[in-house]
Amino acid sequence: MLGSQIRLVALDLDGTLLDSQHQVSPANARAVETLRRHGVKIVLVTGRRFRNVARIAQQYGLGDVAIVHNGALIRNCHHGEVLYFQGLDAALFRELVHFSRKMEQFPFVHVDPQQTRIFFQKDDSQNPARSEYVARNQADMIAVDDLIKALSGPPVIQMMFTHAIAPLEKFKRRLKEQFSSRAKILETSYPDRDYVFLDVIHANCSKGKALAWLLQIGNLLPSQVMAFGDNHNDLEMLQLAGHAFLMENATDELKSYGFTIAPANDADGVARIVEEYWNSGR
């Protein structure tokens, strides 16, 4: 049975383990229980922040470790211990704020790996994606007049920009041209809903590098790892895993990399693969 060779399963959340209603389906919940019965370590890997991930992990009883903020932070799902963290350099953060101001893009800044807070500068632009993000995370949002003055102390985990896809295209191109050698710039795109997230984190961070760190300390090989993802920020993680599955709902661009295609997130894709590997005698 091939499943017996796998010791760790890395699960992206949005578009992968979670369905379109941001829920874990009964089938996927049963798949998690199957993995637990076989002693497989479950790692949740996401661009989300830890508080949101911990809530999901507790609600559905899944996840041992969470790689959050696209790999800048790793925390234990059960008691929240910080296992790994790399923040943005303070000087680079200030430069990024000045750059984004000139291009009239306004970041959300996630700070403090222990108690993540989100700082932002109010603006008058018409940006429904940004307004939606503020409303959804209202309890942790802190509006300030000047990001640089407000954030002279706590470590910055990431900067995040969101907008409809077209208005952010020029900014994305210029951001990568100027900063891709000094920071990791990751894109999570949702064409069907016409919005995109751009995350800026430490240059040495990504989902793939964070997963590689976990493999190293756990003395695991890539051949013992199964990973599921659906978006651009999952690419390095999928390339690392010995058993990599791209969801059917992913873009054609990602499908061109040749990963094995799993059924879509709304068709219980994770559960279907887990059942095939662990229950069919494969």
mmCIF file of C-alpha atoms in Angstrom:
data_model
loop_
_atom_site.group_PDB
_atom_site.id
_atom_site.type_symbol
_atom_site.label_atom_id
_atom_site.label_comp_id
_atom_site.label_asym_id
_atom_site.label_seq_id
_atom_site.Cartn_x
_atom_site.Cartn_y
_atom_site.Cartn_z
ATOM 1 C CA MET A 1 0.000 0.000 0.000
ATOM 2 C CA LEU A 2 1.633 3.217 -1.181
ATOM 3 C CA GLY A 3 -0.014 5.251 1.588
ATOM 4 C CA SER A 4 2.114 3.421 4.165
ATOM 5 C CA GLN A 5 5.210 5.123 2.736
ATOM 6 C CA ILE A 6 3.856 8.621 3.402
ATOM 7 C CA ARG A 7 4.590 10.187 6.774
ATOM 8 C CA LEU A 8 3.458 13.789 6.225
ATOM 9 C CA VAL A 9 0.626 15.407 4.262
ATOM 10 C CA ALA A 10 0.814 19.157 3.524
ATOM 11 C CA LEU A 11 -2.582 20.733 2.884
ATOM 12 C CA ASP A 12 -3.250 24.144 1.424
ATOM 13 C CA LEU A 13 -6.559 25.533 2.700
ATOM 14 C CA ASP A 14 -8.417 27.899 0.352
ATOM 15 C CA GLY A 15 -9.277 26.222 -2.934
ATOM 16 C CA THR A 16 -7.875 22.905 -1.710
ATOM 17 C CA LEU A 17 -9.000 21.452 1.634
ATOM 18 C CA LEU A 18 -11.759 24.075 2.004
ATOM 19 C CA ASP A 19 -14.678 24.152 -0.397
ATOM 20 C CA SER A 20 -16.086 27.273 -2.020
ATOM 21 C CA GLN A 21 -17.995 28.054 1.184
ATOM 22 C CA HIS A 22 -14.705 27.934 3.143
ATOM 23 C CA GLN A 23 -15.781 24.760 4.935
ATOM 24 C CA VAL A 24 -14.191 21.337 5.387
ATOM 25 C CA SER A 25 -16.611 18.885 3.795
ATOM 26 C CA PRO A 26 -17.625 15.727 5.675
ATOM 27 C CA ALA A 27 -15.625 13.654 3.181
ATOM 28 C CA ASN A 28 -12.475 15.713 3.713
ATOM 29 C CA ALA A 29 -12.970 15.538 7.479
ATOM 30 C CA ARG A 30 -13.117 11.748 7.229
ATOM 31 C CA ALA A 31 -9.944 11.801 5.133
ATOM 32 C CA VAL A 32 -8.160 13.685 7.908
ATOM 33 C CA GLU A 33 -9.263 10.999 10.359
ATOM 34 C CA THR A 34 -7.908 8.334 8.012
ATOM 35 C CA LEU A 35 -4.532 10.071 7.997
ATOM 36 C CA ARG A 36 -4.525 10.307 11.780
ATOM 37 C CA ARG A 37 -5.332 6.611 12.170
ATOM 38 C CA HIS A 38 -2.293 5.820 10.052
ATOM 39 C CA GLY A 39 -0.024 8.092 12.098
ATOM 40 C CA VAL A 40 0.499 10.616 9.299
ATOM 41 C CA LYS A 41 1.549 14.127 10.349
ATOM 42 C CA ILE A 42 -0.805 16.789 8.979
ATOM 43 C CA VAL A 43 0.597 20.221 8.151
ATOM 44 C CA LEU A 44 -1.708 23.072 7.146
ATOM 45 C CA VAL A 45 0.078 25.342 4.656
ATOM 46 C CA THR A 46 -1.511 28.682 3.810
ATOM 47 C CA GLY A 47 -1.143 32.367 3.159
ATOM 48 C CA ARG A 48 -3.596 33.003 6.001
ATOM 49 C CA ARG A 49 -2.572 34.216 9.439
ATOM 50 C CA PHE A 50 -2.351 31.876 12.397
ATOM 51 C CA ARG A 51 -5.479 32.977 14.259
ATOM 52 C CA ASN A 52 -7.720 32.051 11.331
ATOM 53 C CA VAL A 53 -5.917 28.771 10.772
ATOM 54 C CA ALA A 54 -6.034 27.784 14.451
ATOM 55 C CA ARG A 55 -9.787 28.365 14.455
ATOM 56 C CA ILE A 56 -10.217 26.012 11.494
ATOM 57 C CA ALA A 57 -7.874 23.430 13.017
ATOM 58 C CA GLN A 58 -9.795 23.430 16.283
ATOM 59 C CA GLN A 59 -13.219 23.404 14.639
ATOM 60 C CA TYR A 60 -12.459 20.346 12.538
ATOM 61 C CA GLY A 61 -9.844 18.669 14.711
ATOM 62 C CA LEU A 62 -7.153 18.762 12.057
ATOM 63 C CA GLY A 63 -3.590 19.905 11.692
ATOM 64 C CA ASP A 64 -0.570 19.349 13.918
ATOM 65 C CA VAL A 65 1.527 22.223 12.612
ATOM 66 C CA ALA A 66 0.563 25.313 10.586
ATOM 67 C CA ILE A 67 2.788 27.004 8.032
ATOM 68 C CA VAL A 68 1.189 30.451 7.758
ATOM 69 C CA HIS A 69 1.879 33.756 6.008
ATOM 70 C CA ASN A 70 3.109 31.756 3.001
ATOM 71 C CA GLY A 71 6.022 30.316 4.949
ATOM 72 C CA ALA A 72 7.237 33.251 7.036
ATOM 73 C CA LEU A 73 5.888 31.688 10.251
ATOM 74 C CA ILE A 74 5.393 28.141 11.555
ATOM 75 C CA ARG A 75 3.370 27.500 14.712
ATOM 76 C CA ASN A 76 2.040 24.491 16.584
ATOM 77 C CA CYS A 77 -1.726 24.210 16.007
ATOM 78 C CA HIS A 78 -2.498 22.963 19.509
ATOM 79 C CA HIS A 79 -0.727 25.396 21.836
ATOM 80 C CA GLY A 80 0.509 28.070 19.433
ATOM 81 C CA GLU A 81 4.247 27.704 20.014
ATOM 82 C CA VAL A 82 6.305 29.597 17.424
ATOM 83 C CA LEU A 83 8.579 27.055 15.757
ATOM 84 C CA TYR A 84 10.059 29.205 12.992
ATOM 85 C CA PHE A 85 9.888 32.867 11.994
ATOM 86 C CA GLN A 86 11.627 35.215 9.563
ATOM 87 C CA GLY A 87 10.399 38.801 9.389
ATOM 88 C CA LEU A 88 10.989 41.554 6.868
ATOM 89 C CA ASP A 89 14.059 43.711 7.357
ATOM 90 C CA ALA A 90 13.043 47.063 8.863
ATOM 91 C CA ALA A 91 14.857 49.155 6.237
ATOM 92 C CA LEU A 92 13.333 47.153 3.408
ATOM 93 C CA PHE A 93 9.891 47.530 4.989
ATOM 94 C CA ARG A 94 10.249 51.326 5.009
ATOM 95 C CA GLU A 95 11.379 51.317 1.381
ATOM 96 C CA LEU A 96 8.399 49.191 0.398
ATOM 97 C CA VAL A 97 5.991 51.559 2.140
ATOM 98 C CA HIS A 98 7.430 54.585 0.294
ATOM 99 C CA PHE A 99 7.334 52.704 -3.012
ATOM 100 C CA SER A 100 3.714 51.605 -2.603
ATOM 101 C CA ARG A 101 2.621 55.116 -1.594
ATOM 102 C CA LYS A 102 4.030 56.520 -4.836
ATOM 103 C CA MET A 103 2.035 53.937 -6.803
ATOM 104 C CA GLU A 104 -1.109 54.610 -4.732
ATOM 105 C CA GLN A 105 -1.292 51.081 -3.358
ATOM 106 C CA PHE A 106 -1.794 50.632 0.347
ATOM 107 C CA PRO A 107 -0.642 47.496 2.168
ATOM 108 C CA PHE A 108 -1.964 45.598 5.100
ATOM 109 C CA VAL A 109 0.966 44.956 7.419
ATOM 110 C CA HIS A 110 0.931 41.861 9.613
ATOM 111 C CA VAL A 111 3.134 42.215 12.672
ATOM 112 C CA ASP A 112 4.164 40.206 15.755
ATOM 113 C CA PRO A 113 4.419 36.395 15.333
ATOM 114 C CA GLN A 114 2.863 35.776 18.773
ATOM 115 C CA GLN A 115 -0.260 37.941 18.531
ATOM 116 C CA THR A 116 -0.716 38.915 14.910
ATOM 117 C CA ARG A 117 -2.178 42.361 14.396
ATOM 118 C CA ILE A 118 -2.906 44.007 11.055
ATOM 119 C CA PHE A 119 -1.964 47.647 10.572
ATOM 120 C CA PHE A 120 -3.229 49.667 7.626
ATOM 121 C CA GLN A 121 -3.396 53.227 6.431
ATOM 122 C CA LYS A 122 -6.823 54.448 5.377
ATOM 123 C CA ASP A 123 -7.190 55.656 1.798
ATOM 124 C CA ASP A 124 -9.948 57.011 -0.413
ATOM 125 C CA SER A 125 -9.493 54.613 -3.318
ATOM 126 C CA GLN A 126 -12.355 52.535 -4.680
ATOM 127 C CA ASN A 127 -11.116 49.064 -3.824
ATOM 128 C CA PRO A 128 -13.860 46.589 -2.849
ATOM 129 C CA ALA A 129 -11.331 43.807 -2.223
ATOM 130 C CA ARG A 130 -9.534 45.957 0.331
ATOM 131 C CA SER A 131 -12.771 47.055 2.018
ATOM 132 C CA GLU A 132 -13.919 43.436 2.230
ATOM 133 C CA TYR A 133 -10.637 42.407 3.863
ATOM 134 C CA VAL A 134 -10.951 45.149 6.490
ATOM 135 C CA ALA A 135 -14.540 44.147 7.275
ATOM 136 C CA ARG A 136 -13.677 40.439 7.494
ATOM 137 C CA ASN A 137 -10.785 41.007 9.909
ATOM 138 C CA GLN A 138 -12.188 43.984 11.788
ATOM 139 C CA ALA A 139 -11.330 42.648 15.249
ATOM 140 C CA ASP A 140 -7.600 42.690 14.498
ATOM 141 C CA MET A 141 -7.369 45.746 12.255
ATOM 142 C CA ILE A 142 -5.532 48.856 13.460
ATOM 143 C CA ALA A 143 -5.879 51.996 11.344
ATOM 144 C CA VAL A 144 -2.957 54.441 11.517
ATOM 145 C CA ASP A 145 -2.000 57.711 9.866
ATOM 146 C CA ASP A 146 1.560 56.628 9.074
ATOM 147 C CA LEU A 147 2.688 53.003 8.837
ATOM 148 C CA ILE A 148 6.372 53.767 9.260
ATOM 149 C CA LYS A 149 5.892 55.778 12.436
ATOM 150 C CA ALA A 150 3.443 53.254 13.854
ATOM 151 C CA LEU A 151 5.647 50.229 13.175
ATOM 152 C CA SER A 152 9.054 51.205 14.467
ATOM 153 C CA GLY A 153 9.036 48.378 17.023
ATOM 154 C CA PRO A 154 7.227 45.070 16.406
ATOM 155 C CA PRO A 155 8.642 42.725 13.746
ATOM 156 C CA VAL A 156 6.832 42.749 10.407
ATOM 157 C CA ILE A 157 5.749 39.304 9.243
ATOM 158 C CA GLN A 158 4.416 40.322 5.842
ATOM 159 C CA MET A 159 2.977 43.091 3.736
ATOM 160 C CA MET A 160 -0.109 42.247 1.745
ATOM 161 C CA PHE A 161 -1.807 44.075 -1.123
ATOM 162 C CA THR A 162 -5.192 43.199 -2.575
ATOM 163 C CA HIS A 163 -7.272 44.571 -5.445
ATOM 164 C CA ALA A 164 -9.109 43.500 -8.561
ATOM 165 C CA ILE A 165 -6.687 41.772 -10.935
ATOM 166 C CA ALA A 166 -6.366 44.468 -13.624
ATOM 167 C CA PRO A 167 -5.733 47.492 -11.345
ATOM 168 C CA LEU A 168 -2.947 45.623 -9.544
ATOM 169 C CA GLU A 169 -1.158 44.397 -12.670
ATOM 170 C CA LYS A 170 1.150 47.381 -13.199
ATOM 171 C CA PHE A 171 1.978 47.573 -9.514
ATOM 172 C CA LYS A 172 2.745 43.838 -9.414
ATOM 173 C CA ARG A 173 5.132 44.170 -12.344
ATOM 174 C CA ARG A 174 6.959 47.156 -10.873
ATOM 175 C CA LEU A 175 7.067 45.567 -7.413
ATOM 176 C CA LYS A 176 8.736 42.445 -8.791
ATOM 177 C CA GLU A 177 11.172 44.449 -10.914
ATOM 178 C CA GLN A 178 12.368 46.490 -7.962
ATOM 179 C CA PHE A 179 12.167 44.086 -5.018
ATOM 180 C CA SER A 180 12.193 40.446 -6.165
ATOM 181 C CA SER A 181 15.940 40.152 -5.456
ATOM 182 C CA ARG A 182 15.425 41.248 -1.841
ATOM 183 C CA ALA A 183 12.015 39.869 -0.896
ATOM 184 C CA LYS A 184 9.754 36.985 -1.804
ATOM 185 C CA ILE A 185 6.697 38.241 -3.693
ATOM 186 C CA LEU A 186 3.890 35.707 -3.892
ATOM 187 C CA GLU A 187 0.622 35.908 -5.788
ATOM 188 C CA THR A 188 -2.670 34.262 -4.923
ATOM 189 C CA SER A 189 -5.168 34.910 -7.688
ATOM 190 C CA TYR A 190 -8.918 34.239 -7.858
ATOM 191 C CA PRO A 191 -9.975 35.023 -11.455
ATOM 192 C CA ASP A 192 -13.565 33.880 -10.952
ATOM 193 C CA ARG A 193 -13.981 36.478 -8.187
ATOM 194 C CA ASP A 194 -11.660 39.043 -9.850
ATOM 195 C CA TYR A 195 -9.276 39.724 -7.032
ATOM 196 C CA VAL A 196 -5.688 38.950 -6.198
ATOM 197 C CA PHE A 197 -3.443 38.995 -3.136
ATOM 198 C CA LEU A 198 0.212 40.003 -3.362
ATOM 199 C CA ASP A 199 2.227 38.979 -0.316
ATOM 200 C CA VAL A 200 5.692 40.346 0.409
ATOM 201 C CA ILE A 201 7.728 38.337 2.899
ATOM 202 C CA HIS A 202 11.381 37.636 3.740
ATOM 203 C CA ALA A 203 13.390 36.611 0.670
ATOM 204 C CA ASN A 204 14.196 33.183 2.136
ATOM 205 C CA CYS A 205 10.560 32.310 2.852
ATOM 206 C CA SER A 206 7.962 30.359 0.906
ATOM 207 C CA LYS A 207 5.611 27.478 1.539
ATOM 208 C CA GLY A 208 8.166 25.161 -0.021
ATOM 209 C CA LYS A 209 11.090 26.380 2.078
ATOM 210 C CA ALA A 210 9.065 26.198 5.283
ATOM 211 C CA LEU A 211 8.023 22.648 4.442
ATOM 212 C CA ALA A 212 11.667 21.764 3.681
ATOM 213 C CA TRP A 213 12.619 23.065 7.143
ATOM 214 C CA LEU A 214 10.015 20.794 8.739
ATOM 215 C CA LEU A 215 11.313 17.820 6.775
ATOM 216 C CA GLN A 216 14.849 18.537 7.912
ATOM 217 C CA ILE A 217 14.022 18.713 11.617
ATOM 218 C CA GLY A 218 11.718 15.699 11.297
ATOM 219 C CA ASN A 219 14.298 13.643 9.394
ATOM 220 C CA LEU A 220 11.853 13.042 6.540
ATOM 221 C CA LEU A 221 12.458 12.648 2.819
ATOM 222 C CA PRO A 222 10.428 14.309 0.047
ATOM 223 C CA SER A 223 9.366 10.809 -1.050
ATOM 224 C CA GLN A 224 7.539 10.501 2.289
ATOM 225 C CA VAL A 225 5.518 13.681 1.666
ATOM 226 C CA MET A 226 2.182 14.224 -0.055
ATOM 227 C CA ALA A 227 1.091 17.802 -0.823
ATOM 228 C CA PHE A 228 -2.090 19.389 -2.179
ATOM 229 C CA GLY A 229 -2.415 22.912 -3.591
ATOM 230 C CA ASP A 230 -4.243 25.032 -6.121
ATOM 231 C CA ASN A 231 -2.540 28.415 -6.510
ATOM 232 C CA HIS A 232 0.702 30.122 -7.493
ATOM 233 C CA ASN A 233 1.967 30.326 -3.920
ATOM 234 C CA ASP A 234 1.774 26.501 -3.687
ATOM 235 C CA LEU A 235 4.236 25.899 -6.511
ATOM 236 C CA GLU A 236 7.453 25.435 -4.503
ATOM 237 C CA MET A 237 5.674 23.180 -2.010
ATOM 238 C CA LEU A 238 4.320 20.975 -4.796
ATOM 239 C CA GLN A 239 7.721 20.817 -6.460
ATOM 240 C CA LEU A 240 9.282 19.620 -3.200
ATOM 241 C CA ALA A 241 6.786 16.879 -2.368
ATOM 242 C CA GLY A 242 7.350 13.382 -3.704
ATOM 243 C CA HIS A 243 3.584 12.999 -4.176
ATOM 244 C CA ALA A 244 2.150 16.310 -5.385
ATOM 245 C CA PHE A 245 -1.463 16.952 -6.342
ATOM 246 C CA LEU A 246 -2.833 20.053 -8.024
ATOM 247 C CA MET A 247 -6.567 20.613 -7.673
ATOM 248 C CA GLU A 248 -8.726 20.546 -10.784
ATOM 249 C CA ASN A 249 -9.891 24.091 -9.966
ATOM 250 C CA ALA A 250 -6.342 25.444 -10.416
ATOM 251 C CA THR A 251 -5.429 27.617 -13.410
ATOM 252 C CA ASP A 252 -4.211 26.173 -16.699
ATOM 253 C CA GLU A 253 -0.882 27.911 -16.099
ATOM 254 C CA LEU A 254 -0.237 25.776 -13.021
ATOM 255 C CA LYS A 255 -1.484 22.637 -14.761
ATOM 256 C CA SER A 256 1.254 23.103 -17.353
ATOM 257 C CA TYR A 257 3.815 22.031 -14.715
ATOM 258 C CA GLY A 258 2.630 18.443 -15.027
ATOM 259 C CA PHE A 259 1.469 17.736 -11.478
ATOM 260 C CA THR A 260 -1.044 14.949 -10.956
ATOM 261 C CA ILE A 261 -4.522 16.490 -11.026
ATOM 262 C CA ALA A 262 -6.852 15.812 -8.099
ATOM 263 C CA PRO A 263 -10.609 16.409 -8.310
ATOM 264 C CA ALA A 264 -11.680 19.964 -7.490
ATOM 265 C CA ASN A 265 -12.025 21.256 -3.942
ATOM 266 C CA ASP A 266 -15.815 21.227 -4.317
ATOM 267 C CA ALA A 267 -15.634 17.579 -5.390
ATOM 268 C CA ASP A 268 -13.769 16.438 -2.239
ATOM 269 C CA GLY A 269 -10.486 16.155 -4.137
ATOM 270 C CA VAL A 270 -8.342 15.669 -1.027
ATOM 271 C CA ALA A 271 -10.614 12.911 0.258
ATOM 272 C CA ARG A 272 -10.683 11.145 -3.094
ATOM 273 C CA ILE A 273 -6.876 10.941 -3.232
ATOM 274 C CA VAL A 274 -6.513 9.916 0.406
ATOM 275 C CA GLU A 275 -9.087 7.169 -0.100
ATOM 276 C CA GLU A 276 -7.240 5.938 -3.174
ATOM 277 C CA TYR A 277 -3.887 5.787 -1.393
ATOM 278 C CA TRP A 278 -4.940 4.458 2.012
ATOM 279 C CA ASN A 279 -8.145 2.488 1.474
ATOM 280 C CA SER A 280 -7.764 0.847 -1.920
ATOM 281 C CA GLY A 281 -4.643 -1.185 -1.152
ATOM 282 C CA ARG A 282 -2.650 0.836 -3.650
#
